[in-house]
XYZ file of C-alpha atoms in Angstrom:
238
model
C 0.000 0.000 0.000
C 1.449 3.360 -1.037
C 1.846 6.323 1.331
C -0.841 8.159 -0.666
C -3.295 5.279 -0.234
C -2.556 5.132 3.488
C -3.127 8.873 3.876
C -6.446 8.594 2.027
C -7.604 5.851 4.400
C -6.429 7.839 7.434
C -8.578 10.738 6.208
C -11.628 8.426 6.040
C -11.182 7.018 9.556
C -9.790 10.110 11.348
C -13.014 11.434 12.900
C -14.413 8.103 14.054
C -11.120 6.907 15.564
C -10.661 10.269 17.303
C -14.105 9.874 18.881
C -13.340 6.266 19.791
C -10.189 7.371 21.628
C -11.688 10.341 23.501
C -11.658 8.309 26.705
C -8.272 6.783 25.964
C -7.724 5.128 29.332
C -11.257 3.780 29.268
C -11.190 2.244 25.814
C -7.543 1.216 25.483
C -7.383 -0.530 28.850
C -10.550 -2.581 28.303
C -8.493 -5.428 26.824
C -8.178 -8.913 28.178
C -11.938 -9.524 28.283
C -14.638 -8.698 30.802
C -15.669 -5.250 29.540
C -18.211 -6.226 26.902
C -21.033 -3.943 28.107
C -18.732 -0.939 28.373
C -17.317 -1.528 24.903
C -20.738 -2.191 23.366
C -21.965 1.219 24.546
C -18.985 2.955 22.939
C -19.362 0.978 19.721
C -23.065 1.849 19.532
C -22.210 5.540 19.878
C -19.584 5.353 17.119
C -21.897 3.461 14.758
C -24.770 5.922 15.405
C -22.734 9.092 14.865
C -20.385 7.860 12.163
C -22.327 6.357 9.229
C -19.039 5.598 7.499
C -18.540 2.794 10.063
C -20.070 -0.546 9.083
C -19.331 -2.497 12.282
C -16.963 -2.701 15.277
C -15.814 -5.822 17.114
C -13.015 -6.752 19.462
C -11.014 -9.625 20.842
C -8.873 -9.595 23.969
C -5.994 -7.675 22.324
C -7.473 -5.384 19.675
C -10.489 -3.565 18.253
C -11.462 -4.279 14.632
C -13.483 -1.783 12.578
C -15.030 -2.139 9.125
C -15.741 0.955 7.011
C -18.226 1.226 4.149
C -15.741 3.093 1.947
C -12.887 0.645 2.605
C -14.573 -2.590 1.495
C -11.511 -4.819 1.207
C -9.851 -4.004 4.534
C -10.503 -3.656 8.251
C -8.851 -1.230 10.652
C -7.244 -2.560 13.825
C -6.634 -0.578 17.019
C -4.565 -2.301 19.733
C -5.619 -2.344 23.348
C -2.817 -1.115 25.613
C -3.739 -3.284 28.566
C -6.363 -4.010 31.188
C -7.714 -2.767 34.486
C -6.352 -4.447 37.603
C -8.001 -3.380 40.883
C -9.110 -0.111 39.247
C -5.547 0.607 38.087
C -4.427 0.461 34.480
C -1.902 -2.254 33.657
C -0.041 -2.444 30.364
C 0.191 -5.680 28.448
C 3.838 -6.733 28.427
C 4.185 -9.873 26.306
C 2.884 -9.157 22.793
C 6.182 -10.322 21.290
C 6.836 -13.005 23.925
C 9.191 -15.748 22.692
C 9.230 -14.370 19.131
C 12.188 -14.032 16.724
C 11.305 -10.333 16.445
C 10.993 -7.670 19.161
C 8.147 -5.158 19.268
C 8.775 -1.434 19.688
C 5.771 -1.467 22.057
C 5.640 -4.600 24.201
C 1.874 -4.097 24.699
C 0.953 -3.856 20.999
C -0.463 -7.114 19.635
C -1.247 -5.452 16.287
C 2.431 -4.625 15.913
C 3.242 -8.257 16.681
C 0.808 -9.343 13.985
C 2.345 -6.967 11.418
C 5.841 -8.200 12.325
C 4.715 -11.808 11.968
C 3.227 -11.136 8.536
C 6.386 -9.358 7.390
C 8.553 -12.326 8.330
C 6.127 -14.888 6.875
C 6.116 -13.052 3.537
C 9.702 -11.863 3.250
C 11.643 -14.764 4.747
C 9.385 -17.823 4.319
C 7.234 -17.062 1.233
C 4.086 -17.772 3.265
C 2.414 -14.361 3.100
C -0.472 -15.618 0.975
C -1.633 -17.828 3.857
C -2.211 -14.846 6.157
C -4.575 -11.884 5.962
C -2.016 -9.119 5.447
C -1.639 -6.701 8.380
C 0.512 -3.582 8.202
C 1.045 -0.325 10.044
C -1.154 2.498 8.741
C -0.228 5.512 10.849
C -1.041 7.238 14.138
C -4.221 8.922 15.333
C -4.154 10.643 18.724
C -0.621 9.208 19.052
C -2.005 5.643 18.953
C -0.679 3.261 16.267
C -3.368 2.180 13.805
C -3.142 -0.858 11.530
C -4.911 -2.088 8.403
C -5.628 -5.696 7.542
C -7.043 -7.583 4.588
C -10.748 -8.294 5.101
C -11.742 -11.946 5.230
C -15.315 -12.467 4.046
C -16.270 -15.755 5.731
C -14.901 -17.062 9.021
C -14.418 -20.796 9.311
C -16.602 -20.734 12.416
C -19.496 -19.691 10.120
C -19.057 -22.453 7.538
C -17.898 -26.036 7.116
C -14.399 -27.051 6.093
C -14.476 -27.219 2.321
C -13.543 -30.321 0.335
C -11.995 -32.214 3.238
C -11.199 -35.838 2.383
C -9.798 -38.996 3.935
C -6.477 -38.320 2.182
C -6.383 -34.811 3.647
C -7.051 -36.157 7.124
C -4.156 -38.617 6.821
C -1.784 -35.787 5.915
C -3.147 -33.693 8.793
C -2.587 -36.547 11.218
C 1.042 -36.946 10.150
C 1.652 -33.218 10.670
C -0.009 -33.360 14.092
C 2.440 -36.090 15.078
C 5.471 -34.205 13.730
C 4.887 -30.628 14.959
C 3.694 -28.783 18.051
C 0.565 -27.260 16.521
C -1.873 -24.929 18.254
C -4.760 -27.029 19.577
C -7.492 -24.957 17.921
C -5.748 -25.206 14.546
C -5.023 -28.918 14.673
C -8.382 -30.056 16.050
C -10.795 -27.410 14.758
C -10.576 -28.083 11.032
C -8.113 -25.335 10.158
C -5.236 -27.684 9.378
C -7.343 -29.772 6.984
C -8.690 -26.665 5.258
C -5.167 -25.383 4.606
C -4.046 -28.743 3.186
C -7.016 -28.750 0.811
C -6.197 -25.210 -0.322
C -2.381 -25.173 -0.474
C -1.186 -28.774 -0.511
C 0.929 -30.851 1.842
C 4.365 -29.322 1.154
C 3.369 -25.706 1.710
C 1.261 -26.499 4.767
C 4.172 -28.339 6.348
C 6.198 -25.157 5.787
C 3.369 -23.197 7.410
C 3.092 -25.370 10.529
C 6.870 -25.287 10.912
C 6.682 -21.476 10.817
C 3.781 -21.425 13.311
C 5.810 -23.616 15.669
C 8.970 -21.495 15.311
C 7.045 -18.233 15.847
C 4.864 -19.691 18.597
C 1.661 -18.545 16.862
C -1.250 -19.547 19.077
C -4.985 -18.975 19.533
C -5.787 -20.239 16.035
C -9.409 -21.163 16.687
C -11.963 -21.157 13.864
C -12.887 -17.522 14.548
C -9.337 -16.545 13.569
C -9.360 -18.425 10.257
C -11.480 -17.653 7.204
C -11.880 -17.506 3.441
C -11.090 -14.522 1.215
C -13.086 -13.360 -1.806
C -11.396 -15.986 -3.982
C -12.085 -18.925 -1.669
C -8.546 -19.131 -0.273
C -8.326 -19.996 3.405
C -6.171 -17.632 5.490
C -5.246 -16.955 9.088
C -6.982 -13.743 10.140
C -5.620 -13.006 13.629
C -2.177 -14.404 14.346
C -0.718 -12.223 17.071
C -1.447 -14.897 19.691
C -2.217 -14.085 23.305
C 0.388 -14.138 26.087
C -0.840 -11.707 28.773
């Protein structure tokens, strides 16, 4: 993505992200789970007052926003941490046990972008991940952009799985330390069907080396062309 394209997208999202971050300590320290009602109220406000926003969701480490005028991407905003006894506490392990080191130890979006960079540049595996990259800063908070995946695996059935595929999957399960959700939830078989045994063995070797975890079916999906990809691959270590 060119600098001009990034600046255009920053112009589209500027007002809504600024409103989202007005209560920075409130919103950015609601990570780690347990603040669903608080976050839902903020999301409802943003969706009501910013028609350019299609939807907002979050996991434990980041907020994900879809915009009507950016149909092929989602915007990701990292949580900084959580509340602990009414005090804010930064996440510290976003790049825990990784070959790379984050600039911000709390930033799981940065970890995801670093992981994608290495997968693409050093291992030729970028096509198996929904691309995530740094977009810029708003209110001094790093903002990221990621390829939009149209259908999560949790919303569909594994496509074209076969007995032969399952035999290959079983051999890889025996050979590598594979995230439980990926190996047992259908993700491994889906990748074999899409990319073949050789490339998927390269993928699971990379996932083991980079300690990529939390690969449940909500973090895997299909793109517009029917290719299965990993959507959220920062893992969770805090």
